mmCIF file of C-alpha atoms and ligand atoms in Angstrom:
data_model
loop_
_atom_site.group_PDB
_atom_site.id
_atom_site.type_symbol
_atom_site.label_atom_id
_atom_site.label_comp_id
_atom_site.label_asym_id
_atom_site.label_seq_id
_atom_site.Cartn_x
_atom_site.Cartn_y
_atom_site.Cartn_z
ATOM 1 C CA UNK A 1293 14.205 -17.778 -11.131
ATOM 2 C CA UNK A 1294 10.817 -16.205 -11.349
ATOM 3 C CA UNK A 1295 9.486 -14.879 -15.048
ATOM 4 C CA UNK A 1296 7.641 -11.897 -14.627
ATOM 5 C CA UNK A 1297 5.198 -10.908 -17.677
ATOM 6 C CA UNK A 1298 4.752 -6.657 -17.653
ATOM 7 C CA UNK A 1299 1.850 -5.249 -19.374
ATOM 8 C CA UNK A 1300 1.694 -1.573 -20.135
ATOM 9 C CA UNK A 1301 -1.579 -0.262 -20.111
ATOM 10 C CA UNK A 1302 -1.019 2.258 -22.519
ATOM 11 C CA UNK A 1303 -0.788 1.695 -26.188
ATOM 12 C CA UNK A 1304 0.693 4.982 -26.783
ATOM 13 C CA UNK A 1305 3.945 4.766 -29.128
ATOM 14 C CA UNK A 1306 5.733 7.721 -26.732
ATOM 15 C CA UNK A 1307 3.867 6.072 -23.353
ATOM 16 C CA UNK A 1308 5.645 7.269 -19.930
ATOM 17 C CA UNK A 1309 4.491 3.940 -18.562
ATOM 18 C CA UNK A 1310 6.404 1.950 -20.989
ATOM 19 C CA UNK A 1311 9.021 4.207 -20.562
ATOM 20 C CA UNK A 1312 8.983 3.712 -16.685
ATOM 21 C CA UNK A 1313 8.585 -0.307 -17.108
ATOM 22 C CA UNK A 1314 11.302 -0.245 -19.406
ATOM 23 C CA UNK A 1315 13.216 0.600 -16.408
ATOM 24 C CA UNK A 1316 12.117 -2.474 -14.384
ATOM 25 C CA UNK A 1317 13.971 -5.182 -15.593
ATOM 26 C CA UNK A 1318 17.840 -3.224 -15.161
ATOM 27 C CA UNK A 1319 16.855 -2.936 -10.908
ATOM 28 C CA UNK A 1320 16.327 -6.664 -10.531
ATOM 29 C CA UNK A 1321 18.353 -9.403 -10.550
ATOM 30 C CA UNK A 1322 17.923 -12.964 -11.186
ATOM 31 C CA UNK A 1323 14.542 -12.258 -12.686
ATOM 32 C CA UNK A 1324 13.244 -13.090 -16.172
ATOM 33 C CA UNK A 1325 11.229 -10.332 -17.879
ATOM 34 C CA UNK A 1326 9.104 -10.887 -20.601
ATOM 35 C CA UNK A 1327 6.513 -7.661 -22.221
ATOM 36 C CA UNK A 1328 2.903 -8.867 -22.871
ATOM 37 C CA UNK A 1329 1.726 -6.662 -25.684
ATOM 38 C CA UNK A 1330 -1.905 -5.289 -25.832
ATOM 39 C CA UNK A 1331 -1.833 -2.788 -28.257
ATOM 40 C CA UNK A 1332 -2.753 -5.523 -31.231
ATOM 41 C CA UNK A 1333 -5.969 -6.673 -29.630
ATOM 42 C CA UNK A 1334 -8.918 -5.897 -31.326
ATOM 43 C CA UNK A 1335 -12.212 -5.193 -29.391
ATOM 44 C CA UNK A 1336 -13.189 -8.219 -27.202
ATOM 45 C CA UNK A 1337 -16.630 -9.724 -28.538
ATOM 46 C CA UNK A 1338 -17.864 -12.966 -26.986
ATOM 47 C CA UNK A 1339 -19.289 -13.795 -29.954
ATOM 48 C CA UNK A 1340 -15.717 -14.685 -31.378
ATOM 49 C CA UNK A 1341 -15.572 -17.503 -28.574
ATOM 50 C CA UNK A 1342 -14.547 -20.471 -30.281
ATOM 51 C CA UNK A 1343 -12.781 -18.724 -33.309
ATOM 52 C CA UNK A 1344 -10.341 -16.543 -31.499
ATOM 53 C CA UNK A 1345 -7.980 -14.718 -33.333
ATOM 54 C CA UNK A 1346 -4.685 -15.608 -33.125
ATOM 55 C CA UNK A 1347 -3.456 -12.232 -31.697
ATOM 56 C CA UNK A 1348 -5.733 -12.719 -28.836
ATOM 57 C CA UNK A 1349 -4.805 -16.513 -28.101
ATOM 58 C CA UNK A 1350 -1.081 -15.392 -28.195
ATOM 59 C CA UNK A 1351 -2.068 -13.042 -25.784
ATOM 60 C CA UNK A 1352 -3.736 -15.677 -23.435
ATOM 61 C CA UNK A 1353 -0.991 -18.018 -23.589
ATOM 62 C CA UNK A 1354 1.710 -15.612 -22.614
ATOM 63 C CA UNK A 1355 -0.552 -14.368 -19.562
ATOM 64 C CA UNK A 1356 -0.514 -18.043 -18.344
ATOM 65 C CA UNK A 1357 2.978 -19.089 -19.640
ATOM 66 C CA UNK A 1358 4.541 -16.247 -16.207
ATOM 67 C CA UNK A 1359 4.686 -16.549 -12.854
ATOM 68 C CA UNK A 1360 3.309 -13.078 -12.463
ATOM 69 C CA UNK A 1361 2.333 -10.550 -13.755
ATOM 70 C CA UNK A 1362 3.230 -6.593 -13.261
ATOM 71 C CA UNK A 1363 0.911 -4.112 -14.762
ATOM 72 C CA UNK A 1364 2.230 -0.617 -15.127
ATOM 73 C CA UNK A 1365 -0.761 1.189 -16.349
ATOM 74 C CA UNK A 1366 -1.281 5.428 -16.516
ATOM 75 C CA UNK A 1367 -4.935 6.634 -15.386
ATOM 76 C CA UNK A 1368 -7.641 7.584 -18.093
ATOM 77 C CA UNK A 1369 -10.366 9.826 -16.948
ATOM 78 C CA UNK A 1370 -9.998 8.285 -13.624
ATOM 79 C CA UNK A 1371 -9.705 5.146 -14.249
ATOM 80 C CA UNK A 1372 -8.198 2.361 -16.310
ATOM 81 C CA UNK A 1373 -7.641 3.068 -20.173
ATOM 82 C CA UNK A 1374 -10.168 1.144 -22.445
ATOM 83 C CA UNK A 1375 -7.449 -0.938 -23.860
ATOM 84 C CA UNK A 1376 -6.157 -2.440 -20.162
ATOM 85 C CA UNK A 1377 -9.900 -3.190 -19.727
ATOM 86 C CA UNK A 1378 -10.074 -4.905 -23.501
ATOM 87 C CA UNK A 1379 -6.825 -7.004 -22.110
ATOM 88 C CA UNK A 1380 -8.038 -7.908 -19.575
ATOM 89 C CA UNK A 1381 -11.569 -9.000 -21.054
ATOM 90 C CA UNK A 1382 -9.759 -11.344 -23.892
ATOM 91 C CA UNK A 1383 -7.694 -12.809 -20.701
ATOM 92 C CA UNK A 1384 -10.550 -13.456 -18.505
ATOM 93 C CA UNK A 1385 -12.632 -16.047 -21.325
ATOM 94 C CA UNK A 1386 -14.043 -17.926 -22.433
ATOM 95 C CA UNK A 1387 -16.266 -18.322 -19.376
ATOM 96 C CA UNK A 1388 -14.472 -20.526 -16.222
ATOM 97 C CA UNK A 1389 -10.832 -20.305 -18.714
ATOM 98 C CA UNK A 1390 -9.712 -16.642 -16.661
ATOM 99 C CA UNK A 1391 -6.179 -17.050 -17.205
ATOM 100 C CA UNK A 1392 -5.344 -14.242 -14.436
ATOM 101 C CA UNK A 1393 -6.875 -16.689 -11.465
ATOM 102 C CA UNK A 1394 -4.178 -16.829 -8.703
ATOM 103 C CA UNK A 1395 -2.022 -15.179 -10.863
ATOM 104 C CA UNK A 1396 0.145 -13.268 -8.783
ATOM 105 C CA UNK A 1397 0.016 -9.709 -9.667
ATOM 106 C CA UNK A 1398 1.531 -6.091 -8.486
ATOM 107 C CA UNK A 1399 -0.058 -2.650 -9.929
ATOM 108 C CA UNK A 1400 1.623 0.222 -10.662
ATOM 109 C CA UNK A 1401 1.347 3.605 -12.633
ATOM 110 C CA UNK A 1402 3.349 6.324 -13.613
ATOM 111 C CA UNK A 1403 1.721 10.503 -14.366
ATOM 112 C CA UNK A 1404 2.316 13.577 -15.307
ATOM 113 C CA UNK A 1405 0.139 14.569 -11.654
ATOM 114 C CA UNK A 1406 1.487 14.035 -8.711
ATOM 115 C CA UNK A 1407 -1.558 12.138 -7.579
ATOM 116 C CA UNK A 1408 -2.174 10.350 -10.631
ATOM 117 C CA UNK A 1409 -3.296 6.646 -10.772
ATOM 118 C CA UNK A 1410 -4.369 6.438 -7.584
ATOM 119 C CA UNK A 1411 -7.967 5.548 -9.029
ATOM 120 C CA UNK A 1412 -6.899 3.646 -11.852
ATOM 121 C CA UNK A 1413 -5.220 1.470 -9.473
ATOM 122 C CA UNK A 1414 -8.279 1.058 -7.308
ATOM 123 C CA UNK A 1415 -10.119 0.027 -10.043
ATOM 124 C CA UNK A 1416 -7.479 -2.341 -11.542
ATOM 125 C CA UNK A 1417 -7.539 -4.203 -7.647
ATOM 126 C CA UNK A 1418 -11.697 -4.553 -8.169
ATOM 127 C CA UNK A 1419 -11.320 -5.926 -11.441
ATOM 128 C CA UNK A 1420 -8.076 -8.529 -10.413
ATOM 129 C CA UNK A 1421 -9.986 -9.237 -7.002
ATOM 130 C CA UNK A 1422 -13.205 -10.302 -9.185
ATOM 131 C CA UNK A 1423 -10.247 -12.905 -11.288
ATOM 132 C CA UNK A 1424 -9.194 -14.504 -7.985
ATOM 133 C CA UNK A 1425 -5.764 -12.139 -8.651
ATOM 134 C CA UNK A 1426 -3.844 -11.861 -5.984
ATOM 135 C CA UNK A 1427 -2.426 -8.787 -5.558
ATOM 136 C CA UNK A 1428 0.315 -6.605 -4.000
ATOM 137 C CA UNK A 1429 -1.140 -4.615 -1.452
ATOM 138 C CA UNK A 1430 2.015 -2.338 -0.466
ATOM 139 C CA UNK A 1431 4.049 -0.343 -1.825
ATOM 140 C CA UNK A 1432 1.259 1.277 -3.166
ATOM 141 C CA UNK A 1433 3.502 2.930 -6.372
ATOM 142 C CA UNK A 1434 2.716 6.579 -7.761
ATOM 143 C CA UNK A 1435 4.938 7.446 -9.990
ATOM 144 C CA UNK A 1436 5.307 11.136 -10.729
ATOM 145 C CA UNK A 1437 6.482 11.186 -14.588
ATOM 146 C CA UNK A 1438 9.355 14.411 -14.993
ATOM 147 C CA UNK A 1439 11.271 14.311 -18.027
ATOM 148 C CA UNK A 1440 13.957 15.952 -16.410
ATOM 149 C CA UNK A 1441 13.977 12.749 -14.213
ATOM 150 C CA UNK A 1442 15.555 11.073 -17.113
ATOM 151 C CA UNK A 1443 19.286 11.485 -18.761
ATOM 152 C CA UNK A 1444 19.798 11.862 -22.432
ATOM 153 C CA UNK A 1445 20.468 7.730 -22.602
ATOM 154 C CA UNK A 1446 17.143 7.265 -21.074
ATOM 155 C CA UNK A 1447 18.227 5.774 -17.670
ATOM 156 C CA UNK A 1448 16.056 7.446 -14.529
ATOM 157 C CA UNK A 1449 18.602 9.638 -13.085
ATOM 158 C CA UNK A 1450 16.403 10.841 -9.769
ATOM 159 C CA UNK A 1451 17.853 8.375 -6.983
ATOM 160 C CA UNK A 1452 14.433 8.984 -4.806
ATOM 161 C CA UNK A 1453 12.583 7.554 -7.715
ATOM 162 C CA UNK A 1454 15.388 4.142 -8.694
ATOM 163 C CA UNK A 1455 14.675 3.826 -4.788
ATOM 164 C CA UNK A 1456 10.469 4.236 -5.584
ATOM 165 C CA UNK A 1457 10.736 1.329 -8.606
ATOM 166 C CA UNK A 1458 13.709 -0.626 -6.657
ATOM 167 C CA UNK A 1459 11.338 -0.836 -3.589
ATOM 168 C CA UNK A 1460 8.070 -1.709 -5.403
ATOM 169 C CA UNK A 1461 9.874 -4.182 -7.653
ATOM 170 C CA UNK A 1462 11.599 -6.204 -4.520
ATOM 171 C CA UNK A 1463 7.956 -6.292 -3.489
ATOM 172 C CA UNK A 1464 6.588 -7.564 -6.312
ATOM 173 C CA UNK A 1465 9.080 -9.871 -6.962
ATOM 174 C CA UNK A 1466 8.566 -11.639 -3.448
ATOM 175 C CA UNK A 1467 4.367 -11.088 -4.035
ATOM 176 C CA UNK A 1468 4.872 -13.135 -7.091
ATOM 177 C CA UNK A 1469 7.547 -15.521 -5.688
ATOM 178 C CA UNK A 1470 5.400 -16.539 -2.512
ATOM 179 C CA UNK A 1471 1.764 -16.741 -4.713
ATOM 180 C CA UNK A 1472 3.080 -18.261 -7.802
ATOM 181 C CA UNK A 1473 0.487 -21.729 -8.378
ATOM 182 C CA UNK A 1474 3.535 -23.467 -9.097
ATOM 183 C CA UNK A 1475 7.012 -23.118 -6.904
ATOM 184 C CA UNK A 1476 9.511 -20.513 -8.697
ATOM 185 C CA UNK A 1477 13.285 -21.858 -8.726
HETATM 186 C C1 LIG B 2158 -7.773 10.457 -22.222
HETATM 187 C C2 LIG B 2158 -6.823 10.877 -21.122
HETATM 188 C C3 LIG B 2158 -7.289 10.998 -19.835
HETATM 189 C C4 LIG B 2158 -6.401 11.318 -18.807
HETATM 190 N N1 LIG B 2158 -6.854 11.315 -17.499
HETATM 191 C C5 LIG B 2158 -5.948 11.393 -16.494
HETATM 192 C C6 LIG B 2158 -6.350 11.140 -15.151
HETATM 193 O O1 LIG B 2158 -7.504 10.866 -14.842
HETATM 194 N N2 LIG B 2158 -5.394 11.168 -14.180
HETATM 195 C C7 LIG B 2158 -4.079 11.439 -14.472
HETATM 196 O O2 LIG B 2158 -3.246 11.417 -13.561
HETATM 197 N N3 LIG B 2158 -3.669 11.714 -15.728
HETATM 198 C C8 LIG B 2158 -4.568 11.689 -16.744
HETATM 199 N N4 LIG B 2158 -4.173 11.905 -18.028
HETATM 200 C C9 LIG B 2158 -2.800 12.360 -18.266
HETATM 201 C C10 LIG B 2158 -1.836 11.182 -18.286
HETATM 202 O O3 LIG B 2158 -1.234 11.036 -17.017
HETATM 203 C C11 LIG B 2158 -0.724 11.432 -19.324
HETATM 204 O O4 LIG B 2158 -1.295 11.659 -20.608
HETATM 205 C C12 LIG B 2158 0.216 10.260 -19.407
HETATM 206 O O5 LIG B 2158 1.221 10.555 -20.394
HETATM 207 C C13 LIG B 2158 -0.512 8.981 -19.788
HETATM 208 O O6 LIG B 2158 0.363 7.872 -19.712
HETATM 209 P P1 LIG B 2158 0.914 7.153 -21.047
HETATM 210 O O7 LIG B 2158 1.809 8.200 -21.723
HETATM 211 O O8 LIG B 2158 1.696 6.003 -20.537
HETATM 212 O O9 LIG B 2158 -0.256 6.803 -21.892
HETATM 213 C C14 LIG B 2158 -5.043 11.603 -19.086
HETATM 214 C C15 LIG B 2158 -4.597 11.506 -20.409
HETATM 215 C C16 LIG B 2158 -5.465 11.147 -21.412
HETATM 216 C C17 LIG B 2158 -4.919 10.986 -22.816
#
């Protein structure tokens, strides 16, 4: 059974991406979740190298203790939000200890646009394609946040959209399942 780490890339207490990822784990079966937090890291600084905080190493450890990883993040100004980046900084050192190389990983994002995360997502690939990440290339996953998507309980009501997650998570399931470094039972 494959364990999965998901890391929101917003830090937002009312994010729609950790809303959406909260989702995830009810469409799969036979699949253990686990959230990766990032909103406790402080700013990466290289000059802590050797004197981590313990937030941070916790943070490393759980990054290498999955399979995979899924990263559901919303788009900032185009791109990534500064705290995804900052995650993704404390995971990738010290230098030659990059704890996301051939990680298995699938991207996804969820916004109020319609088009939204499109370029977040780019920019996430460049960055996991620079840590030897490999990633999910299809479905590409947009996820077009409406709250009247969702029912009072919380569950995603809009069956086009269970089908959008369902589809991208069977993906990413077998991405991580066929890439993992060591052989998923
Ligand atoms: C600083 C900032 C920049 C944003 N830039 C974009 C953007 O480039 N593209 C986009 O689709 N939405 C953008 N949005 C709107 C987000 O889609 C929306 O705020 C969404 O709720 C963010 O996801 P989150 O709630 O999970 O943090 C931006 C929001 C903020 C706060």
């Amino acid at each position: 059974m494959p364990r999965i780490g998901i890391i929101v890339g917003s830090v937002a207490q009312a994010s729609i991406n950790r809303k959406v990822a909260s989702i995830l784990p009810s469409l799969a079966n036979d699949t253990e979740f686990v959230t990766i937090d990032i909103a406790q890291l402080p700013l990466y600084d290289y000059s802590l190298d050797g004197n981590w905080p313990e937030v941070a190493t916790d943070f490393k450890n759980a990054v290498e203790s999955v399979d995979g990883i899924i990263i559901v993040t919303p788009e900032y100004s185009r791109s990534i939000p500064g705290a995804l980046k900052n995650a993704l900084d404390w995971a990738s050192r010290p230098w030659g200890q990059n704890s996301f190389n051939g990680k298995p990983v699938a991207v996804m994002g969820a916004s109020i646009s319609p088009v939204g995360t499109a370029m977040a997502q780019q920019h996430l690939r460049n960055i996991l394609a620079h840590f030897n990440a490999p990633t999910l290339g299809q479905p590409e996953t947009f996820f077009h946040f409406r709250a009247d998507s969702f029912g009072s309980d919380g569950s995603l009501q809009d069956e086009a959209q269970v089908a959008q997650l369902t589809g991208f998570l069977e993906a990413a399931i077998a991405h991580i399942e066929h890439n993992a470094p060591v052989s998923v039972a």
